[in-house]
XYZ file of N, CA, C and O in Angstrom:
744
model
N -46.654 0.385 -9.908
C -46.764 1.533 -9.028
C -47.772 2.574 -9.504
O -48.246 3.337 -8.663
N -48.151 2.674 -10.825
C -49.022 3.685 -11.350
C -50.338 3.775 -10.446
O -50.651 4.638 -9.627
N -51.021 2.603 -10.851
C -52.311 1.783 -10.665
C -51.981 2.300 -8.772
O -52.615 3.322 -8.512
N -51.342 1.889 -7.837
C -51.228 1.890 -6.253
C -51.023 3.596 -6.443
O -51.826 4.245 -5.773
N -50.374 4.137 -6.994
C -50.532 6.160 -6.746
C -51.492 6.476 -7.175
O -51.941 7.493 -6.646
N -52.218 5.955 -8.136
C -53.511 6.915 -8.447
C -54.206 6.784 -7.686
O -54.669 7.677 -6.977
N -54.589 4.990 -7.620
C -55.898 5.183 -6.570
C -55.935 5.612 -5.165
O -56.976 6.021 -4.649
N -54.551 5.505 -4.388
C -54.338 6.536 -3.480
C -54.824 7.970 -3.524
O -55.644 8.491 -2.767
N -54.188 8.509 -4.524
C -54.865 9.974 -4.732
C -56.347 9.903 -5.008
O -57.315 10.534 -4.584
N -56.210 9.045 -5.753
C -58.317 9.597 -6.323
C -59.158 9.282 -4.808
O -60.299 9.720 -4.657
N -58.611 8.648 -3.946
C -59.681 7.908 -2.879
C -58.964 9.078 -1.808
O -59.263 8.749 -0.660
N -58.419 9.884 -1.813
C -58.045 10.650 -1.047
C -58.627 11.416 -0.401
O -58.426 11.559 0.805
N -59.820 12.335 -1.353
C -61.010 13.243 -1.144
C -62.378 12.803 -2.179
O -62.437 12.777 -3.408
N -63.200 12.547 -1.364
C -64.733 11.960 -1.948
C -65.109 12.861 -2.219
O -66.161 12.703 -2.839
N -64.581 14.829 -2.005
C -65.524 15.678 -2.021
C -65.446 16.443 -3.377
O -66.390 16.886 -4.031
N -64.048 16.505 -3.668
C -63.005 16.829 -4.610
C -62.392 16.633 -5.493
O -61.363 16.078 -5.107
N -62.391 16.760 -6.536
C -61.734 16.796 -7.842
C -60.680 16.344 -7.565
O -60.263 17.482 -7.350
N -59.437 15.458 -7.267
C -57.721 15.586 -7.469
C -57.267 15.234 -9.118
O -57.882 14.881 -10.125
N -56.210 15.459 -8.869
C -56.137 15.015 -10.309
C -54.315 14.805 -10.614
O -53.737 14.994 -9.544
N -53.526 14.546 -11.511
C -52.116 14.650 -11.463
C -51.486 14.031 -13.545
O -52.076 14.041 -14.626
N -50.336 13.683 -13.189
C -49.823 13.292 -14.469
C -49.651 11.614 -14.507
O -49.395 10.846 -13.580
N -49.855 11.380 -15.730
C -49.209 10.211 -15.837
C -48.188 9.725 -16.989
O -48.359 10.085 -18.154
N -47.081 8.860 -16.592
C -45.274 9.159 -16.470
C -45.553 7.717 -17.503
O -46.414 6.905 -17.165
N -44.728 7.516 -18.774
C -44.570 6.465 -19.779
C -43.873 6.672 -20.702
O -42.961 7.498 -20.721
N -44.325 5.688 -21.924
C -43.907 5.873 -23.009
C -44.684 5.269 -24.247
O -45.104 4.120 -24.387
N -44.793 6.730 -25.410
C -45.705 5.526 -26.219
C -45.213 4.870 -27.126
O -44.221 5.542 -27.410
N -45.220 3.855 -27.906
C -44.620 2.785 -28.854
C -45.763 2.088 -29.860
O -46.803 1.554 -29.473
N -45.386 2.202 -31.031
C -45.548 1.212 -31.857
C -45.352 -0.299 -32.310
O -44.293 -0.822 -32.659
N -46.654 -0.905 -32.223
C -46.188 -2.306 -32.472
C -47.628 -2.647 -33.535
O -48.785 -2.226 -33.569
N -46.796 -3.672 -34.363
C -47.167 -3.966 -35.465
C -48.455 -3.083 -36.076
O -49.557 -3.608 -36.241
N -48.219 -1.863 -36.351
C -48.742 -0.927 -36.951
C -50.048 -0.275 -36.243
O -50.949 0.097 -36.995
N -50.237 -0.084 -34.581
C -51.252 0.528 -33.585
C -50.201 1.134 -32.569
O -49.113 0.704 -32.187
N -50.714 1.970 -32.348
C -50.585 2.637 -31.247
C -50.676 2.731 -29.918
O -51.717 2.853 -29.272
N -49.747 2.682 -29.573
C -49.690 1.997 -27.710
C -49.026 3.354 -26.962
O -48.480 4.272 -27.575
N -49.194 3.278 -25.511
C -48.977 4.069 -24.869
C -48.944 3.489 -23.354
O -49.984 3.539 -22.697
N -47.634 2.879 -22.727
C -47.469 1.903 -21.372
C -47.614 3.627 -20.310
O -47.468 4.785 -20.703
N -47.911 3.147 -19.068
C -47.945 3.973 -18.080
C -46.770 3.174 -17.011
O -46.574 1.986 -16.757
N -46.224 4.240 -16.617
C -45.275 3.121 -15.444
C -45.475 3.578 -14.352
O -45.205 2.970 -13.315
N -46.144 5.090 -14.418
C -45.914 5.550 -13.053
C -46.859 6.844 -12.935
O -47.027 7.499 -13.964
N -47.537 7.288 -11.655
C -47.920 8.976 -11.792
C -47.407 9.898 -11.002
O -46.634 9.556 -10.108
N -47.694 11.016 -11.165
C -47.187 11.912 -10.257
C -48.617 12.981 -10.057
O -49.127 13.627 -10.972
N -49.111 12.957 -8.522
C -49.990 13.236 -8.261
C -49.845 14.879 -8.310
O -48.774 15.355 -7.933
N -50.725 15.617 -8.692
C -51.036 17.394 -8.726
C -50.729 17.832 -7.540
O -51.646 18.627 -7.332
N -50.016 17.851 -6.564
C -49.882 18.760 -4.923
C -50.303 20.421 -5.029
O -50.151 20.981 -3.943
N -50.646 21.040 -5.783
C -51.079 22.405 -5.860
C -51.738 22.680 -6.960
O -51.348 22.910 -8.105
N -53.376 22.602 -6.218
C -54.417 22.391 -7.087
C -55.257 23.025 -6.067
O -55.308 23.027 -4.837
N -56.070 23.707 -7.299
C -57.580 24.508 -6.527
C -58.612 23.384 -7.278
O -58.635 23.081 -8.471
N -59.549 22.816 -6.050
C -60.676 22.182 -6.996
C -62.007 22.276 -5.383
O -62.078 22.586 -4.194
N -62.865 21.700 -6.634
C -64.150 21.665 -6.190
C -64.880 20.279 -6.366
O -64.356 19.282 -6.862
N -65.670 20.333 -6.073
C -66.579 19.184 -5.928
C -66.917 19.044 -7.656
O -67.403 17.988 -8.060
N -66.621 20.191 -8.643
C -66.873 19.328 -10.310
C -65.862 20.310 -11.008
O -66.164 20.810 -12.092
N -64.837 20.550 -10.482
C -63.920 21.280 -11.199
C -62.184 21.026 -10.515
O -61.833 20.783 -9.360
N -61.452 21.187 -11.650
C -59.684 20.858 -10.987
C -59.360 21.838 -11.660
O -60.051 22.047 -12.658
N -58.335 22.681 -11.401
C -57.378 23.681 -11.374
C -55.959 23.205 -11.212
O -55.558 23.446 -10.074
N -55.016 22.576 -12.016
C -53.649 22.793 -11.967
C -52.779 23.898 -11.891
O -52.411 24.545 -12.871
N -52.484 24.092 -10.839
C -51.788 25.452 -10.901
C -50.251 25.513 -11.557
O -49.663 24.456 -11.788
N -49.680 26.701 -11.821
C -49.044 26.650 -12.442
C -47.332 25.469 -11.723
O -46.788 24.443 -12.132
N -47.128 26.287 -10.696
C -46.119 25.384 -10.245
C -46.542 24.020 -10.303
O -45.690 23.489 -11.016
N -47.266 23.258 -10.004
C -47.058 21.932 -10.247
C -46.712 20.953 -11.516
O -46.111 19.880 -11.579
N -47.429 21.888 -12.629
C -46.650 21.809 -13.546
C -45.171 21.304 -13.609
O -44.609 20.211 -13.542
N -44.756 22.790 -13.794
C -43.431 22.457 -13.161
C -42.299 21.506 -12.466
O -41.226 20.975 -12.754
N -43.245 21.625 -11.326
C -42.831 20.259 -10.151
C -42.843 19.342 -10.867
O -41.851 18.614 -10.820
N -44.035 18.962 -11.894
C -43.907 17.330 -12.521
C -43.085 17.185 -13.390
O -42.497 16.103 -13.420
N -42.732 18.290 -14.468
C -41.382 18.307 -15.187
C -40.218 17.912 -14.797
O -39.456 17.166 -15.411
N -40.058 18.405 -13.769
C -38.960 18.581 -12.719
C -38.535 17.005 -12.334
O -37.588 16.348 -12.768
N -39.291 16.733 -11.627
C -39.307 15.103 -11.045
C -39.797 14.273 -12.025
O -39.683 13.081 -11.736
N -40.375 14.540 -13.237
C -40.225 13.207 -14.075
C -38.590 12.952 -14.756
O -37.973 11.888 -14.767
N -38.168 14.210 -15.269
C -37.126 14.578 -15.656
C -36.174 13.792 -15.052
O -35.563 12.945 -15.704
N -35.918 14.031 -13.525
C -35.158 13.915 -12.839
C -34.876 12.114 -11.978
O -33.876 11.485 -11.632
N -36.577 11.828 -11.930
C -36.947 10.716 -11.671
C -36.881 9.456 -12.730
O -36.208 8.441 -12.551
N -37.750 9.740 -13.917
C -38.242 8.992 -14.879
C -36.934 9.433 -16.308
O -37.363 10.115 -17.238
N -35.562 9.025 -16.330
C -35.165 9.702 -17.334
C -35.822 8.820 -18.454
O -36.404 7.783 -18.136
N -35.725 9.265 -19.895
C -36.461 8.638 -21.073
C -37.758 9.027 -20.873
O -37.820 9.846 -21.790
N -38.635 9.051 -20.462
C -39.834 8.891 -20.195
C -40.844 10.139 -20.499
O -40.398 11.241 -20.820
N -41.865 9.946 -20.405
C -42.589 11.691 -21.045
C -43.952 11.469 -20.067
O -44.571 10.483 -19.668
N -44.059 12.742 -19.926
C -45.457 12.944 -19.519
C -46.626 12.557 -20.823
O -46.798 13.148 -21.889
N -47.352 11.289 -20.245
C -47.781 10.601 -21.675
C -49.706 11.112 -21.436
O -50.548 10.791 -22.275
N -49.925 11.617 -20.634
C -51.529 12.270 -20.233
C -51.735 12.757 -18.885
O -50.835 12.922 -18.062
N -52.860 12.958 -18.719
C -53.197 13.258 -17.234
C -54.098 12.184 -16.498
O -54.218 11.055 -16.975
N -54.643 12.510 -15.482
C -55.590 11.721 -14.321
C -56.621 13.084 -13.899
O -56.436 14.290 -14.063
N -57.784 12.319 -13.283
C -58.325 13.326 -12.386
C -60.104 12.429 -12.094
O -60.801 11.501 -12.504
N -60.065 13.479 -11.163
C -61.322 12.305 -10.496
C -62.555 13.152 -11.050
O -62.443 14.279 -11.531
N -63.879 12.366 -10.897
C -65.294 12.708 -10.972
C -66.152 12.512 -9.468
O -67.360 12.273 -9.441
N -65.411 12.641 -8.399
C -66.195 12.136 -7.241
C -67.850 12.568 -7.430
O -68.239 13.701 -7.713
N -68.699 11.390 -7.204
C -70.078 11.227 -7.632
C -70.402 11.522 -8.458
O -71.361 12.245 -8.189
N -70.244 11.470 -9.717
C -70.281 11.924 -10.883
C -70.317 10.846 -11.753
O -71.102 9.950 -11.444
N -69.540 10.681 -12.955
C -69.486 9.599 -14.185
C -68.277 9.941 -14.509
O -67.755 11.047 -14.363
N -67.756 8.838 -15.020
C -66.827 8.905 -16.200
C -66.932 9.222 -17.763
O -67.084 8.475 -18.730
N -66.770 10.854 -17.629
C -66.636 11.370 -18.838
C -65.624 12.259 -18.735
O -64.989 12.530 -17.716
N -65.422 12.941 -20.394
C -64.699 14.341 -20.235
C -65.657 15.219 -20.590
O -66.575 15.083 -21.398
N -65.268 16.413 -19.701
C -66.362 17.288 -19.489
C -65.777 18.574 -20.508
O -64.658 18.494 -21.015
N -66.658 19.729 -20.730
C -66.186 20.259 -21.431
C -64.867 20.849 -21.495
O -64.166 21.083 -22.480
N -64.616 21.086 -20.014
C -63.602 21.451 -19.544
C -62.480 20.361 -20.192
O -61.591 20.556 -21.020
N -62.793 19.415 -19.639
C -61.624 18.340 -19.531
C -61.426 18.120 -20.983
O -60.463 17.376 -21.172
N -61.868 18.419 -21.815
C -61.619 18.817 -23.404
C -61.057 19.483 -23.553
O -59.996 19.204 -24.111
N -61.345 20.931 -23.155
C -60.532 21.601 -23.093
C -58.910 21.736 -22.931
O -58.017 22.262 -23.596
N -58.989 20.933 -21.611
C -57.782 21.078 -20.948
C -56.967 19.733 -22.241
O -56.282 20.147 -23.177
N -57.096 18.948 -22.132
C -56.739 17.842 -23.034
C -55.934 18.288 -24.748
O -54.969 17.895 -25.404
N -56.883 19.181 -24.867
C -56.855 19.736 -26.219
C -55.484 20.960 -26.199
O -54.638 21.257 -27.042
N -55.737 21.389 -24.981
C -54.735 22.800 -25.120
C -53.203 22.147 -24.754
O -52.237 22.664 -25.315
N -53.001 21.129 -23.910
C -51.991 20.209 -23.410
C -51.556 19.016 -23.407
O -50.477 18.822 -22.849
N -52.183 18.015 -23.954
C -51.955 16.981 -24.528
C -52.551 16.577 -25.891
O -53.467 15.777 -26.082
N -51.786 17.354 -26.888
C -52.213 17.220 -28.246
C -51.405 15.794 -28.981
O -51.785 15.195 -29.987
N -50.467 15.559 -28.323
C -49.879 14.398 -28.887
C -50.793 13.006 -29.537
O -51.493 12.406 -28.722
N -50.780 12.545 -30.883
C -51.936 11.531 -30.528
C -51.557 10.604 -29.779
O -52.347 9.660 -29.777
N -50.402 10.439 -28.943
C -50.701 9.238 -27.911
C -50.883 10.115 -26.547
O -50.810 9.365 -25.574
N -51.028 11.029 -26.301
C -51.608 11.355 -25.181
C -52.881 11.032 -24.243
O -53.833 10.624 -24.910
N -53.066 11.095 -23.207
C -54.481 10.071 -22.834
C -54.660 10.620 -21.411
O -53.800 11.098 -20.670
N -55.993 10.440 -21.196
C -56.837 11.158 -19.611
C -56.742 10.188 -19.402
O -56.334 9.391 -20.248
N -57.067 9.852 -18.228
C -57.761 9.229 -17.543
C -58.653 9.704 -15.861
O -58.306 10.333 -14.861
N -60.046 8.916 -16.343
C -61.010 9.796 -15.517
C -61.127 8.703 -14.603
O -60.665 7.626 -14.981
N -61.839 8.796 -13.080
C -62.107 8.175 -12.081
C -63.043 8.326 -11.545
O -62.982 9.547 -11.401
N -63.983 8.022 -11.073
C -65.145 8.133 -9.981
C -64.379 7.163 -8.710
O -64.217 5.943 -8.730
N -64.063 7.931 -7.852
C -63.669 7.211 -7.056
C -64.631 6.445 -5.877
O -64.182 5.440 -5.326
N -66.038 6.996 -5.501
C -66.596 6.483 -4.946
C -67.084 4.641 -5.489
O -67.079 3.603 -4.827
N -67.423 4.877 -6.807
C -67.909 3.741 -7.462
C -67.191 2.960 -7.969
O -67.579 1.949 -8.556
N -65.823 3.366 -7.798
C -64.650 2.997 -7.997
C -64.844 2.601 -9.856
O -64.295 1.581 -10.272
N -65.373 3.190 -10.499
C -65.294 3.303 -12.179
C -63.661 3.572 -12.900
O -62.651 3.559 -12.197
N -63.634 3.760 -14.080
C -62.343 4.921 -14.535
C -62.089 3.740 -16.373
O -61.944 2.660 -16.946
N -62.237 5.334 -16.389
C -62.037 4.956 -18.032
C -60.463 5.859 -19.074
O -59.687 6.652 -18.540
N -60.431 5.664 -19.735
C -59.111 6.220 -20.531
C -59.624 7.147 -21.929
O -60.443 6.582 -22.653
N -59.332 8.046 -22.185
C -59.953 8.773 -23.127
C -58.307 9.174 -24.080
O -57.250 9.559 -23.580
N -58.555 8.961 -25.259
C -57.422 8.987 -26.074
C -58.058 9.480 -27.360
O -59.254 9.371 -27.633
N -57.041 10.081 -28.185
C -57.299 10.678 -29.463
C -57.558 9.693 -30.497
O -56.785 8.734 -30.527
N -58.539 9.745 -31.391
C -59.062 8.878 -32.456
C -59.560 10.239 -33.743
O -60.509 11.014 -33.855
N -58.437 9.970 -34.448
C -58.807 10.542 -35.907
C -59.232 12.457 -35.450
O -60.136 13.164 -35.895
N -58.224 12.756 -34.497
C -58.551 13.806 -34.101
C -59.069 14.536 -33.563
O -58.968 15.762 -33.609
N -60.117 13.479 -32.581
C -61.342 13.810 -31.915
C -60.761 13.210 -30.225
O -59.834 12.405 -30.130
N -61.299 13.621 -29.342
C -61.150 12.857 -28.364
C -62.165 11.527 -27.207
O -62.766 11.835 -26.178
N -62.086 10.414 -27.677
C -63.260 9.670 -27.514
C -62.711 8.646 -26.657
O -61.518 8.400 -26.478
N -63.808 8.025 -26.100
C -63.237 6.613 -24.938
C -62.498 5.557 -25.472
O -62.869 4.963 -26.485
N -61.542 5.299 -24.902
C -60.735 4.116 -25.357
C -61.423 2.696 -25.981
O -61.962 2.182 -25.001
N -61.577 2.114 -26.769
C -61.941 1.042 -26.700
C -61.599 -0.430 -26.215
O -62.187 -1.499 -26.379
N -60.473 -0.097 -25.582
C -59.840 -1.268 -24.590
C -58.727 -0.584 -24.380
O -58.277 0.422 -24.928
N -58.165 -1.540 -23.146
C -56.975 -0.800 -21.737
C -56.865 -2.248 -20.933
O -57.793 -3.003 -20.645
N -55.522 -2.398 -20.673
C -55.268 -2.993 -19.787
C -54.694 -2.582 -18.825
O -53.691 -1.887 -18.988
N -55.115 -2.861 -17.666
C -54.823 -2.735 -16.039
C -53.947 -3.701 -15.517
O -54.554 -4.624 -14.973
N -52.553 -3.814 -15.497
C -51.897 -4.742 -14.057
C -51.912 -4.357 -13.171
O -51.002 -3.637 -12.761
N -53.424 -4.805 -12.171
C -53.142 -4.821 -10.664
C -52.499 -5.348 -9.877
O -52.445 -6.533 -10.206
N -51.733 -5.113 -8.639
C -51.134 -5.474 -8.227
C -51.610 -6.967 -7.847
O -52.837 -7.061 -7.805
N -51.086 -7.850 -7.635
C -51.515 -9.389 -6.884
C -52.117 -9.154 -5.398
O -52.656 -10.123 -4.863
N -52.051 -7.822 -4.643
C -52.394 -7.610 -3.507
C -53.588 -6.780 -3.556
O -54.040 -6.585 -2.427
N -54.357 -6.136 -4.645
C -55.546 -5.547 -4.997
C -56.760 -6.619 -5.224
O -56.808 -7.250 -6.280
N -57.625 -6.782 -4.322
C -58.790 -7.217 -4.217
C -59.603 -7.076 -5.007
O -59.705 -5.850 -4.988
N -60.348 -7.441 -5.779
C -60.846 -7.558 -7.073
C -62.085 -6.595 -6.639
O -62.774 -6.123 -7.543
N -62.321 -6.361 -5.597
C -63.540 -5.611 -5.422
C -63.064 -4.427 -4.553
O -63.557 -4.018 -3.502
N -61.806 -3.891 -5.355
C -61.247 -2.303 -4.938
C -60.649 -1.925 -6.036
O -60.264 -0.760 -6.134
N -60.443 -2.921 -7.157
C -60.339 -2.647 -8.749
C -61.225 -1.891 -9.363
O -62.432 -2.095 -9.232
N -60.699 -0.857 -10.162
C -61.416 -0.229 -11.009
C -62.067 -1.141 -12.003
O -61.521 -2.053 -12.624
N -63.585 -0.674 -12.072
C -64.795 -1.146 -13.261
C -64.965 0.086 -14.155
O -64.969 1.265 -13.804
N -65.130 -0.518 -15.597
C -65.402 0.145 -16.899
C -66.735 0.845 -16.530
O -67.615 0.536 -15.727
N -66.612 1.755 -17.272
C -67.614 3.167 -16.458
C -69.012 2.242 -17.263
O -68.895 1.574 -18.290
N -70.199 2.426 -16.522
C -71.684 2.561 -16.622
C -72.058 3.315 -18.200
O -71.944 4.533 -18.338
N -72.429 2.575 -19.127
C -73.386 3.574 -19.748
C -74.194 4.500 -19.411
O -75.332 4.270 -19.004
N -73.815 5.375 -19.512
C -74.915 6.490 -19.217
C -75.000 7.869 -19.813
O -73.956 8.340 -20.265
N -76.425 8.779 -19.891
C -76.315 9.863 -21.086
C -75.521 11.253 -20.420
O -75.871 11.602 -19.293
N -74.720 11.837 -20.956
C -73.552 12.741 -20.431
C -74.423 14.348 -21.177
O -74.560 14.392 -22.399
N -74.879 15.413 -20.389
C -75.067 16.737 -21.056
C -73.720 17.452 -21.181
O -73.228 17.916 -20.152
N -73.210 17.555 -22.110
C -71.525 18.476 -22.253
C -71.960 19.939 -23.157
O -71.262 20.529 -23.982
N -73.427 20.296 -22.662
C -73.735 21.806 -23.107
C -73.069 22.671 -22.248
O -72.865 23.681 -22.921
N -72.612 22.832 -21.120
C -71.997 23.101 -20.276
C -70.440 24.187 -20.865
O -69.503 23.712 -21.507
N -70.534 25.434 -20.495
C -69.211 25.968 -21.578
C -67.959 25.820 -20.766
O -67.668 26.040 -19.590
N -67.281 25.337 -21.893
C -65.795 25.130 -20.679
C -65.076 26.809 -20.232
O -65.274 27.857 -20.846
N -64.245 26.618 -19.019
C -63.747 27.657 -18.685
C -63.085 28.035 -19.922
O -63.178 27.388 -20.965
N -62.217 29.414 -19.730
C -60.951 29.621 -20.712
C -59.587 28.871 -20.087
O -59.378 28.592 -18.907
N -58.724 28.632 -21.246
C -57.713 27.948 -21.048
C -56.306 28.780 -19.607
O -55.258 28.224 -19.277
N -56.671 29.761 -19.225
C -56.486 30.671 -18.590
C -56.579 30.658 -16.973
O -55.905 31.248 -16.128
N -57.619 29.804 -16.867
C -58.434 29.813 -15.604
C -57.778 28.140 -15.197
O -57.547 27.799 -14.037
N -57.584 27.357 -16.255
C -56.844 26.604 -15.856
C -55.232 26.521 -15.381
O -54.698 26.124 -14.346
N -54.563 27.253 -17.002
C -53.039 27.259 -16.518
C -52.592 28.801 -17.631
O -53.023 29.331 -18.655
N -51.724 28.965 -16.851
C -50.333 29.900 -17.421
C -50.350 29.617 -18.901
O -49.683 28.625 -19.197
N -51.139 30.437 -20.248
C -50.532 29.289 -21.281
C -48.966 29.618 -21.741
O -48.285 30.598 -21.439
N -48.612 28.439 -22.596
C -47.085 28.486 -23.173
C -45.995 28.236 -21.690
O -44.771 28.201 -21.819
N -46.406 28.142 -20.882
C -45.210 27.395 -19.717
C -44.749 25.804 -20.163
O -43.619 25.360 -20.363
N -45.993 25.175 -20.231
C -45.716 23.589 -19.949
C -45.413 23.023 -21.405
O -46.057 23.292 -22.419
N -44.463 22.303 -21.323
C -44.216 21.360 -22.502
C -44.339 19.841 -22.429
O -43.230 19.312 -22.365
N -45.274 19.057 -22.420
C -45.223 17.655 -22.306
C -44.087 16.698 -22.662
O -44.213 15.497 -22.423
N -43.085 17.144 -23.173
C -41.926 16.555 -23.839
C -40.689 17.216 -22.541
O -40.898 18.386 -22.220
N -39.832 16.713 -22.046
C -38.726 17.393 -21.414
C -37.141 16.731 -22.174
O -36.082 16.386 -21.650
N -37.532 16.761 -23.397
C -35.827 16.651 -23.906
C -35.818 17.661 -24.318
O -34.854 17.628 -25.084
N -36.441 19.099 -24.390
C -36.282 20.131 -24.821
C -36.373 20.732 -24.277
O -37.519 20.555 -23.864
N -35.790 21.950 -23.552
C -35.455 22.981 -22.715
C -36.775 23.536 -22.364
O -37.235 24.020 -23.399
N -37.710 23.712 -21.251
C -38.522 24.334 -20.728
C -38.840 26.016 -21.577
O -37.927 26.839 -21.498
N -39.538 26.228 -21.988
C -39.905 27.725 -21.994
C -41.535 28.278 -21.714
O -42.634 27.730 -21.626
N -40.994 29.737 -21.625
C -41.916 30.240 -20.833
C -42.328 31.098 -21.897
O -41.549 31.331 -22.822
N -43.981 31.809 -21.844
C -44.561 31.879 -23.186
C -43.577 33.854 -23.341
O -43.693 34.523 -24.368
């Protein structure tokens, strides 16, 4: 179900940024680091633009709420969000945002170009945040191999660009990526 909600959302608006959570768990096996996705929960109250996403504060919330409620065990294990015409990178922003809210090292983006139908996974390595070096995808048996996401294009990325403040994105000290611990507010 992950893989069928995202690309719903990302193909939603060609013009627009969407973006949302994605619902798992991460685990250890024989001494690496894994992180399964089972499910997302798309952003419904979001300001964006054609190269920028805004999570507002309630949705937050909302996804706490319904993973909690939906997904018991389970954690908000990263985010999603699109690049419509663009590339698959993280932008300064999306560093940003990554850095201030998913510090966990199994936490993980994932970016989309939905026109070119691209999308790559960006995860923490030795403290830094860099492209995955492999990911597996179960598409559904009913996904057409040529509406499947392809591993993003080499190509040269300028990230001189200054990211917003963490401010302009969200409320800080509201959100906790973990919900076995009581919500607080900063």
């Amino acid at each position: 179900p992950a893989y069928l909600t995202i690309d719903a959302h990302a193909t939603s608006d060609l013009q627009h940024e969407v973006g949302g959570f994605l619902v798992g768990r991460p685990y250890a096996w024989d001494g690496q680091l894994y992180v399964e996705i089972v499910d997302a929960l798309p952003g419904e109250q979001t300001q964006s633009g054609a190269a920028h996403l805004t999570i507002m504060p309630e949705t937050w919330a909302q996804a706490q709420q319904t993973a909690r409620s939906k997904f018991p065990g389970l954690y908000l294990v990263g985010w999603y969000h699109t690049h419509p015409r663009m590339s698959v990178f993280m932008s300064a922003q999306d560093v940003a945002i990554h850095e201030g809210f998913f510090q966990e090292p199994w936490h993980v983006s994932l970016v989309i170009e939905p026109v070119s139908r691209e999308a790559g996974f960006f995860v923490w390595e030795q403290g830094v945040i860099r492209a995955a070096n492999s990911y597996q995808i179960d598409y559904p048996s009913t996904s057409p191999e040529r509406e499947r996401w392809q591993k993003p294009r080499s190509r040269r990325i300028d990230l001189d660009a200054l990211p917003p403040t963490l401010d302009e994105f969200y409320e800080p000290g509201f959100y906790r990526t973990r919900w076995d611990e009581p919500d607080e507010l900063a």
